[in-house]
Amino acid sequence: MIAVRNVSKQFGDHPAVRDVSFTVGEGETVVLLGTSGCGKTTTLKMINRLIEPSAGQIEVDGVDVRRKPAHDLRRKIGYVIQETGLFPHYTVADNIATVPRLLGWEPDRIADRTRELLAMLKLPENSLRRYPSELSGGQRQRVGLARALAAHPSILLMDEPLGALDPITRAAIRREFRRLDELRHTTTVMVTHDIQEAFELGDRIGLMDQGRLVQIGTPDELLHRPVNAFVESFFEEQRLFLEWKSRRSD
């Protein structure tokens, strides 16, 4: 579904992303992991052309993203960011309906899809008339995900989607994400600096450092078959916990 080929991004004299290549299969979740400034968010934003690459090529479903108008490309890709990016002057119903309305959906179809998403994400129906400021952080994050999924996108991009939540809410929503059948059938690229989050949600993890993709593989591969000392040391502090979690999931 997604192919990133030798992509680089230069901001002035600063190389933010350096010759990054990876693919994401249909229905797969790939998590880009790393510390702040490693290039993971820049890489994510180049997929939907919020940032244009300085070099390299990105294909979505076999088509170079530069061959599509940016606004058309983005309408077909769900996008969730930290703090959700909800429109504060829109009700929850209007936020969720944003992309379906742009795509010309009929009101009844939008209403049916909205009710489906509310049930799926455990949001009360009376929240539809409320504004983002009237919701809890966890509810806002669910509304942000509902908006991203509203038009049945085949691809979902998530940039630190849970970063602003407290640890308890964050863990609860991670569990909910894992159980969502719709997400299992959506091709997803997610950015995080949280190692546990990456291991819980990612089919594969791409570990980045200083703009480079150091290693990409399954959680087990990164934990037990690191390609160099940097990868080994990155997970060392949480190794026992990650191995315990891995055995429990098996």
Backbone as numpy.savetxt, mean C-alpha at the origin, in Angstrom:
# Nx Ny Nz CAx CAy CAz Cx Cy Cz
1.43 -8.21 -12.90 0.62 -6.99 -12.90 1.46 -5.73 -12.90
2.58 -5.76 -12.17 3.46 -4.59 -12.09 4.88 -5.05 -12.35
5.58 -4.31 -13.21 6.99 -4.58 -13.47 7.76 -3.27 -13.38
8.68 -3.21 -12.45 9.56 -2.05 -12.27 10.93 -2.46 -12.79
11.42 -1.76 -13.81 12.63 -2.18 -14.50 13.69 -1.08 -14.47
14.74 -1.31 -13.68 15.91 -0.42 -13.65 15.52 1.05 -13.45
14.63 1.27 -12.48 14.09 2.61 -12.25 14.98 3.39 -11.29
15.24 4.64 -11.65 16.00 5.56 -10.80 15.27 6.89 -10.72
15.49 7.60 -9.62 14.94 8.95 -9.47 15.98 9.84 -8.83
16.24 10.96 -9.50 17.21 11.95 -9.03 16.48 13.23 -8.67
16.68 13.73 -7.46 16.17 15.04 -7.05 17.37 15.97 -6.94
17.60 16.76 -7.99 18.79 17.60 -7.99 20.04 16.74 -7.99
20.88 16.92 -6.98 22.09 16.11 -6.87 21.89 14.85 -6.04
20.66 14.67 -5.54 20.41 13.55 -4.63 19.76 12.37 -5.36
20.43 11.21 -5.40 19.80 10.02 -6.00 18.88 9.34 -4.99
17.56 9.56 -5.12 16.61 9.00 -4.16 16.36 7.52 -4.40
16.34 7.10 -5.67 16.14 5.70 -6.03 17.20 5.34 -7.07
17.83 4.18 -6.89 18.96 3.81 -7.75 18.75 2.43 -8.38
18.41 2.41 -9.63 18.39 1.19 -10.44 17.58 0.07 -9.78
16.34 0.35 -9.42 15.49 -0.61 -8.73 14.68 -1.42 -9.73
14.64 -2.74 -9.53 13.85 -3.64 -10.38 13.15 -4.67 -9.51
11.86 -4.87 -9.78 11.11 -5.96 -9.15 9.79 -6.12 -9.90
9.13 -7.24 -9.68 7.81 -7.47 -10.26 6.84 -7.83 -9.14
5.56 -7.61 -9.41 4.49 -7.97 -8.47 3.46 -8.77 -9.25
3.23 -10.00 -8.82 2.29 -10.86 -9.51 0.85 -10.53 -9.18
-0.07 -11.00 -9.99 -1.49 -10.74 -9.76 -1.92 -11.30 -8.41
-2.56 -10.47 -7.60 -3.04 -10.88 -6.29 -1.97 -10.95 -5.22
-0.76 -10.57 -5.54 0.35 -10.63 -4.58 0.46 -9.32 -3.81
0.93 -9.41 -2.56 1.25 -8.22 -1.77 2.75 -8.15 -1.58
3.35 -7.10 -2.11 4.78 -6.84 -1.92 4.92 -5.62 -1.02
5.71 -5.76 0.03 5.94 -4.67 0.98 7.34 -4.12 0.77
7.45 -2.81 0.55 8.73 -2.13 0.49 9.06 -1.65 1.90
10.14 -2.17 2.45 10.50 -1.95 3.84 11.84 -1.22 3.92
11.96 -0.36 4.92 13.24 0.32 5.13 13.08 1.54 6.01
14.19 2.12 6.38 14.17 3.30 7.24 13.79 4.54 6.42
13.52 5.64 7.11 13.18 6.89 6.43 14.31 7.30 5.50
13.92 7.74 4.29 14.90 8.22 3.33 15.54 7.14 2.47
15.03 5.90 2.57 15.65 4.82 1.80 15.14 4.74 0.36
14.07 5.50 0.03 13.56 5.51 -1.34 12.29 4.73 -1.56
11.72 4.14 -0.49 10.56 3.27 -0.68 9.31 4.03 -1.12
9.04 5.20 -0.50 7.85 5.96 -0.88 8.00 6.55 -2.28
9.19 7.02 -2.61 9.43 7.52 -3.97 9.19 6.42 -4.99
9.65 5.22 -4.71 9.42 4.09 -5.61 7.93 3.82 -5.78
7.20 3.83 -4.67 5.75 3.59 -4.73 5.06 4.64 -5.59
5.41 5.91 -5.38 4.73 6.99 -6.09 5.05 7.02 -7.58
6.13 6.39 -7.98 6.43 6.33 -9.41 5.51 5.33 -10.13
4.93 4.38 -9.40 4.05 3.40 -10.03 2.79 4.07 -10.58
2.22 5.02 -9.81 1.03 5.73 -10.32 1.34 7.14 -10.81
2.61 7.40 -11.05 3.09 8.64 -11.66 2.83 9.89 -10.82
2.71 9.73 -9.52 2.75 10.92 -8.67 4.15 11.51 -8.70
5.14 10.67 -8.96 6.51 11.10 -9.23 6.94 10.42 -10.52
7.56 11.18 -11.40 8.04 10.61 -12.66 9.48 10.14 -12.50
9.82 8.93 -12.96 11.19 8.44 -12.84 12.16 9.22 -13.71
13.41 9.28 -13.26 14.46 9.89 -14.07 14.99 8.92 -15.11
14.89 7.63 -14.82 15.35 6.60 -15.75 14.60 5.31 -15.45
14.59 4.40 -16.44 13.94 3.12 -16.26 12.51 3.10 -16.76
11.84 2.00 -16.52 10.49 1.78 -17.05 9.62 1.08 -16.02
8.35 1.47 -15.98 7.36 0.82 -15.12 6.18 0.41 -15.98
5.79 -0.85 -15.87 4.65 -1.36 -16.61 3.56 -1.81 -15.64
2.33 -1.51 -15.97 1.17 -2.00 -15.24 0.33 -2.82 -16.22
0.16 -4.09 -15.90 -0.58 -5.00 -16.78 -0.01 -5.00 -18.19
1.32 -4.96 -18.27 2.01 -5.06 -19.55 2.11 -3.79 -20.35
1.61 -2.67 -19.82 1.62 -1.40 -20.55 2.47 -0.39 -19.80
3.37 0.27 -20.50 4.20 1.32 -19.92 3.29 2.43 -19.37
3.46 2.78 -18.09 2.57 3.76 -17.47 2.65 5.12 -18.15
3.77 5.40 -18.83 3.91 6.70 -19.50 3.04 6.81 -20.74
2.48 5.68 -21.20 1.61 5.70 -22.38 0.17 6.04 -22.02
-0.13 6.16 -20.71 -1.47 6.49 -20.27 -1.49 7.88 -19.64
-2.55 8.66 -19.85 -2.69 9.91 -19.09 -2.67 9.60 -17.61
-1.95 10.43 -16.84 -1.77 10.16 -15.42 -3.09 10.03 -14.68
-4.07 10.90 -15.01 -5.34 10.85 -14.27 -6.11 9.58 -14.56
-6.01 9.05 -15.79 -6.67 7.78 -16.11 -6.00 6.63 -15.36
-4.69 6.65 -15.32 -3.94 5.61 -14.61 -4.33 5.57 -13.14
-4.41 6.75 -12.51 -4.67 6.81 -11.06 -6.09 6.41 -10.71
-7.04 6.63 -11.60 -8.41 6.23 -11.32 -8.56 4.72 -11.25
-7.62 3.99 -11.83 -7.70 2.53 -11.85 -6.78 1.89 -10.80
-6.12 2.73 -10.00 -5.22 2.23 -8.96 -5.67 2.82 -7.63
-6.03 1.98 -6.68 -6.38 2.46 -5.34 -5.15 2.98 -4.63
-5.32 4.03 -3.82 -4.17 4.66 -3.16 -4.56 5.03 -1.74
-3.82 4.50 -0.77 -4.07 4.77 0.65 -2.79 5.33 1.25
-2.92 6.45 1.98 -1.74 7.07 2.57 -1.93 7.21 4.08
-0.81 7.51 4.74 -0.87 7.78 6.17 -1.79 8.97 6.43
-2.57 8.91 7.50 -3.57 9.94 7.82 -4.70 9.97 6.78
-4.75 8.95 5.92 -5.85 8.65 4.98 -6.03 9.63 3.84
-5.69 10.93 4.00 -5.88 11.88 2.92 -7.33 12.12 2.57
-8.25 11.89 3.51 -9.66 12.12 3.24 -9.94 13.61 3.05
-10.93 13.92 2.24 -11.33 15.31 2.06 -12.12 15.74 3.29
-11.63 16.70 4.06 -12.27 17.03 5.35 -13.66 17.63 5.21
-13.94 18.28 4.07 -15.24 18.92 3.87 -16.24 17.97 3.20
-15.86 16.72 2.93 -16.75 15.70 2.38 -17.22 14.79 3.51
-18.46 14.34 3.45 -18.91 13.30 4.36 -18.21 11.99 4.02
-18.36 11.01 4.90 -17.82 9.68 4.62 -18.38 9.13 3.31
-19.67 9.28 3.10 -20.30 8.78 1.86 -19.69 9.44 0.63
-19.48 10.76 0.69 -18.92 11.46 -0.46 -17.45 11.10 -0.68
-16.69 10.88 0.40 -15.31 10.44 0.25 -15.23 9.10 -0.46
-16.05 8.15 -0.02 -16.02 6.82 -0.62 -16.44 6.86 -2.09
-17.36 7.77 -2.42 -17.91 7.83 -3.78 -17.03 8.60 -4.76
-15.90 9.14 -4.32 -15.11 10.05 -5.16 -14.76 9.45 -6.51
-14.10 8.30 -6.53 -13.65 7.73 -7.80 -14.82 7.16 -8.60
-15.76 6.42 -7.99 -16.92 5.96 -8.80 -17.65 7.10 -9.50
-17.77 8.26 -8.86 -18.43 9.39 -9.53 -17.60 9.88 -10.71
-16.28 9.94 -10.54 -15.42 10.34 -11.65 -15.53 9.38 -12.82
-15.80 8.10 -12.51 -15.93 7.08 -13.55 -17.35 7.00 -14.12
-18.26 7.84 -13.59 -19.60 7.90 -14.15 -20.56 6.83 -13.68
-20.31 6.26 -12.49 -21.21 5.25 -11.97 -22.58 5.86 -11.66
-23.63 5.06 -11.79 -24.98 5.47 -11.41 -25.09 5.55 -9.88
-25.92 6.45 -9.36 -26.06 6.60 -7.90 -26.42 5.31 -7.17
-27.29 4.48 -7.74 -27.68 3.24 -7.07 -26.49 2.29 -6.96
-25.68 2.25 -7.99 -24.50 1.38 -7.96 -23.51 1.86 -6.90
-23.33 3.19 -6.80 -22.44 3.75 -5.78 -22.96 3.42 -4.38
-24.27 3.56 -4.18 -24.87 3.28 -2.87 -24.69 1.81 -2.49
-24.89 0.91 -3.44 -24.73 -0.52 -3.16 -23.29 -0.85 -2.80
-22.36 -0.28 -3.55 -20.94 -0.55 -3.27 -20.54 0.04 -1.93
-21.05 1.22 -1.60 -20.73 1.84 -0.31 -21.21 0.99 0.84
-22.44 0.47 0.75 -22.96 -0.39 1.82 -22.14 -1.67 1.94
-21.71 -2.21 0.80 -20.88 -3.41 0.81 -19.56 -3.15 1.54
-18.95 -2.00 1.27 -17.68 -1.67 1.90 -17.84 -1.40 3.39
-18.93 -0.76 3.78 -19.17 -0.51 5.20 -19.24 -1.83 5.96
-19.97 -2.79 5.41 -20.09 -4.08 6.07 -18.74 -4.80 6.13
-18.01 -4.75 5.04 -16.73 -5.44 4.96 -15.72 -4.87 5.95
-15.74 -3.56 6.13 -14.75 -2.89 6.98 -15.28 -2.55 8.37
-16.45 -3.08 8.69 -17.02 -2.94 10.04 -17.20 -1.47 10.44
-17.77 -0.71 9.52 -18.11 0.69 9.79 -19.62 0.80 9.95
-20.10 1.52 10.97 -21.56 1.66 11.14 -22.17 2.49 10.02
-23.39 2.15 9.63 -24.03 2.86 8.52 -24.28 4.32 8.86
-24.45 4.64 10.15 -24.68 6.05 10.50 -23.43 6.91 10.34
-22.28 6.29 10.03 -21.06 7.07 9.79 -21.07 7.75 8.44
-21.97 7.34 7.54 -21.98 7.89 6.19 -22.21 9.40 6.18
-22.98 9.91 7.12 -23.29 11.34 7.14 -22.28 12.15 7.98
-21.32 11.47 8.54 -20.34 12.16 9.38 -19.15 12.62 8.55
-18.35 13.50 9.15 -17.16 14.03 8.50 -15.92 13.39 9.13
-14.80 13.37 8.41 -13.60 12.71 8.94 -13.21 13.15 10.34
-13.39 14.43 10.65 -13.00 14.93 11.97 -13.84 14.34 13.09
-14.99 13.75 12.75 -15.88 13.16 13.75 -15.61 11.68 13.98
-14.60 11.13 13.30 -14.29 9.71 13.38 -13.03 9.48 14.20
-12.88 8.27 14.71 -11.63 7.88 15.36 -10.56 7.64 14.30
-9.30 7.53 14.72 -8.22 7.27 13.78 -8.42 5.96 13.04
-8.85 4.92 13.76 -9.09 3.64 13.11 -10.22 3.70 12.11
-11.27 4.44 12.43 -12.38 4.59 11.49 -11.95 5.35 10.25
-11.18 6.42 10.44 -10.70 7.18 9.27 -9.85 6.29 8.36
-9.04 5.41 8.97 -8.21 4.55 8.15 -9.06 3.57 7.36
-10.13 3.07 7.97 -11.03 2.17 7.25 -11.74 2.90 6.12
-12.15 4.15 6.35 -12.79 4.93 5.29 -11.80 5.18 4.15
-10.54 5.45 4.50 -9.53 5.64 3.47 -9.36 4.39 2.61
-9.39 3.22 3.25 -9.29 1.98 2.49 -10.55 1.76 1.65
-11.72 2.08 2.23 -12.96 1.95 1.47 -12.93 2.82 0.22
-12.46 4.06 0.35 -12.37 4.94 -0.81 -11.44 4.36 -1.88
-10.32 3.79 -1.43 -9.36 3.23 -2.38 -9.91 2.01 -3.10
-10.77 1.24 -2.41 -11.31 0.01 -3.00 -12.64 0.21 -3.73
-13.21 1.40 -3.64 -14.60 1.61 -4.08 -14.84 1.21 -5.53
-13.92 1.50 -6.41 -14.13 1.24 -7.84 -13.53 -0.08 -8.29
-13.33 -1.01 -7.35 -12.78 -2.33 -7.66 -11.44 -2.23 -8.41
-10.45 -1.51 -7.87 -9.17 -1.42 -8.58 -8.46 -2.77 -8.55
-7.74 -3.04 -9.62 -6.96 -4.29 -9.65 -5.64 -4.13 -8.89
-5.24 -2.86 -8.66 -3.98 -2.58 -7.97 -4.26 -1.61 -6.83
-3.61 -1.88 -5.69 -3.73 -1.01 -4.52 -2.33 -0.63 -4.06
-2.10 0.68 -3.90 -0.85 1.20 -3.36 -1.13 1.76 -1.97
-0.31 1.37 -0.99 -0.51 1.83 0.38 0.80 2.37 0.94
0.79 3.66 1.30 1.99 4.33 1.79 1.86 4.59 3.29
2.54 3.75 4.09 2.47 3.85 5.55 1.01 4.00 6.01
0.12 3.12 5.59 -1.32 3.34 5.85 -1.69 3.33 7.32
-0.88 2.69 8.16 -1.23 2.59 9.58 -0.29 3.38 10.47
0.57 4.18 9.86 1.63 4.84 10.60 1.17 5.82 11.66
-0.02 6.41 11.49 -0.48 7.43 12.43 -1.32 6.86 13.57
-1.52 5.55 13.59 -2.40 4.94 14.58 -1.62 4.50 15.81
-2.32 4.43 16.93 -1.69 3.92 18.14 -1.45 2.41 17.98
-0.51 1.83 18.75 -0.12 0.43 18.54 -1.28 -0.56 18.63
-2.23 -0.35 19.54 -3.32 -1.30 19.71 -4.25 -1.26 18.50
-4.63 -0.04 18.07 -5.49 0.09 16.89 -4.78 -0.44 15.65
-3.50 -0.15 15.55 -2.71 -0.58 14.41 -2.70 -2.11 14.29
-2.47 -2.79 15.43 -2.45 -4.25 15.42 -3.82 -4.82 15.05
-4.89 -4.19 15.56 -6.24 -4.67 15.25 -6.55 -4.54 13.76
-6.19 -3.40 13.17 -6.48 -3.20 11.74 -5.62 -4.11 10.88
-4.38 -4.38 11.31 -3.56 -5.34 10.57 -4.25 -6.70 10.50
-4.81 -7.13 11.63 -5.53 -8.42 11.64 -6.73 -8.38 10.69
-7.44 -7.25 10.68 -8.58 -7.12 9.78 -8.14 -7.16 8.32
-7.05 -6.47 8.00 -6.53 -6.46 6.63 -6.25 -7.89 6.16
-5.64 -8.68 7.03 -5.27 -10.05 6.64 -6.49 -10.90 6.32
-7.62 -10.58 6.96 -8.82 -11.38 6.76 -9.69 -10.92 5.59
-9.39 -9.77 5.02 -10.24 -9.24 3.96 -10.04 -10.01 2.66
-11.08 -10.71 2.24 -10.99 -11.50 1.02 -10.70 -10.63 -0.19
-11.25 -9.42 -0.21 -11.05 -8.52 -1.35 -9.58 -8.16 -1.52
-8.87 -7.98 -0.40 -7.45 -7.64 -0.49 -6.62 -8.82 -0.99
-7.10 -10.05 -0.70 -6.36 -11.22 -1.17 -6.36 -11.32 -2.69
-7.33 -10.69 -3.34 -7.43 -10.76 -4.80 -6.98 -9.46 -5.47
-6.42 -8.56 -4.68 -5.95 -7.28 -5.22 -4.43 -7.26 -5.19
-3.82 -6.86 -6.28 -2.37 -6.73 -6.35 -1.96 -5.49 -5.56
-1.12 -5.68 -4.55 -0.85 -4.60 -3.60 0.65 -4.36 -3.44
1.02 -3.08 -3.45 2.36 -2.66 -3.05 2.20 -1.74 -1.86
2.89 -2.06 -0.79 2.74 -1.33 0.46 4.11 -0.87 0.95
4.15 0.33 1.50 5.37 0.89 2.09 5.21 0.93 3.60
6.25 0.50 4.31 6.24 0.63 5.76 7.68 0.64 6.28
7.85 1.17 7.49 9.13 1.02 8.18 9.00 0.05 9.35
7.79 -0.53 9.50 7.48 -1.42 10.61 7.74 -2.87 10.19
8.73 -3.50 10.79 9.14 -4.85 10.40 8.01 -5.85 10.63
7.36 -5.78 11.80 6.28 -6.72 12.09 5.15 -6.59 11.08
4.83 -5.35 10.71 3.78 -5.11 9.73 4.13 -5.74 8.39
5.38 -5.59 7.98 5.83 -6.16 6.72 5.72 -7.68 6.74
6.12 -8.31 7.85 6.07 -9.76 7.95 4.64 -10.28 8.02
3.73 -9.52 8.62 2.35 -9.96 8.75 1.57 -9.82 7.44
1.86 -8.77 6.66 1.02 -8.45 5.50 1.65 -8.80 4.16
2.96 -8.98 4.10 3.61 -9.16 2.81 3.77 -10.62 2.39
3.42 -10.92 1.13 3.81 -12.20 0.54 5.31 -12.20 0.29
5.80 -11.06 -0.18 7.24 -10.84 -0.31 7.58 -9.45 0.23
8.81 -9.31 0.65 9.29 -8.04 1.21 10.51 -7.59 0.42
10.50 -6.31 0.01 11.67 -5.72 -0.62 12.34 -4.78 0.37
13.52 -5.12 0.82 14.26 -4.30 1.79 15.12 -3.29 1.04
14.90 -2.00 1.33 15.63 -0.94 0.64 16.59 -0.22 1.58
17.65 0.29 1.01 18.64 1.07 1.76 19.34 2.02 0.81
19.36 3.29 1.15 20.05 4.32 0.37 19.65 4.27 -1.11
18.34 4.10 -1.34 17.82 4.14 -2.71 17.91 2.85 -3.48
18.51 1.82 -2.90 18.67 0.55 -3.61 17.79 -0.53 -2.99
17.34 -1.43 -3.84 16.63 -2.61 -3.37 17.68 -3.67 -3.04
17.92 -3.88 -1.75 19.00 -4.76 -1.33 18.64 -6.22 -1.51
17.42 -6.59 -1.13 16.95 -7.97 -1.30 15.44 -7.98 -1.33
14.88 -8.83 -2.17 13.43 -9.04 -2.19 13.18 -10.54 -2.11
12.24 -10.91 -1.25 11.94 -12.33 -1.08 10.84 -12.51 -0.06
10.52 -13.76 0.23 9.53 -14.04 1.25 10.09 -13.67 2.62
9.21 -13.46 3.61 9.72 -13.19 4.95 10.72 -14.24 5.42
10.45 -15.50 5.13 11.36 -16.58 5.53 12.72 -16.44 4.85
12.72 -16.07 3.58 13.99 -15.92 2.85 14.82 -14.78 3.43
14.20 -13.66 3.73 14.95 -12.55 4.29 15.48 -12.87 5.68
14.72 -13.61 6.44 15.12 -13.92 7.80 16.21 -14.98 7.85
16.12 -15.98 6.98 17.03 -17.12 7.08 18.05 -17.21 5.94
17.84 -16.44 4.87 18.81 -16.46 3.76 19.14 -15.03 3.31
19.63 -14.20 4.24 19.99 -12.83 3.86 21.14 -12.81 2.87
21.08 -11.84 1.95 22.13 -11.79 0.91 23.41 -11.12 1.40
23.32 -10.35 2.48 24.53 -9.70 2.99 24.33 -9.34 4.47
25.37 -8.73 5.05 25.36 -8.40 6.47 24.31 -7.35 6.81
24.02 -6.42 5.87 23.02 -5.40 6.15 21.65 -6.03 6.37
21.26 -6.96 5.51 19.95 -7.61 5.64 19.90 -8.39 6.95
20.95 -9.11 7.26 20.99 -9.90 8.50 20.85 -9.01 9.73
21.58 -7.90 9.74 21.55 -7.02 10.91 20.22 -6.27 11.02
19.56 -6.00 9.89 18.31 -5.24 9.91 17.24 -5.97 10.73
17.23 -7.30 10.65 16.20 -8.07 11.34 16.68 -8.67 12.67
17.94 -8.47 13.01 18.52 -9.17 14.15 17.80 -8.88 15.46
17.46 -7.61 15.69 16.87 -7.24 16.97 15.52 -7.91 17.21
14.77 -8.16 16.13 13.44 -8.77 16.27 13.39 -10.22 15.80
14.55 -10.83 15.61 14.61 -12.16 15.01 13.78 -13.20 15.79
13.95 -13.26 17.11 13.24 -14.27 17.89 11.73 -14.12 17.77
11.26 -12.86 17.84 9.82 -12.61 17.72 9.32 -12.99 16.33
10.07 -12.62 15.30 9.64 -12.91 13.93 9.61 -14.41 13.67
10.59 -15.13 14.21 10.59 -16.59 14.04 9.41 -17.22 14.77
9.10 -16.69 15.96 7.94 -17.19 16.71 6.65 -16.94 15.96
6.50 -15.72 15.39 5.31 -15.39 14.62 5.20 -16.29 13.37
6.35 -16.54 12.76 6.36 -17.36 11.56 5.90 -18.78 11.87
6.35 -19.35 13.00 5.93 -20.70 13.38 4.45 -20.74 13.71
3.93 -19.68 14.34 2.51 -19.64 14.68 1.65 -19.59 13.42
2.09 -18.80 12.41 1.31 -18.69 11.17 1.31 -19.98 10.39
2.41 -20.79 10.54 2.45 -22.07 9.86 1.45 -23.05 10.49
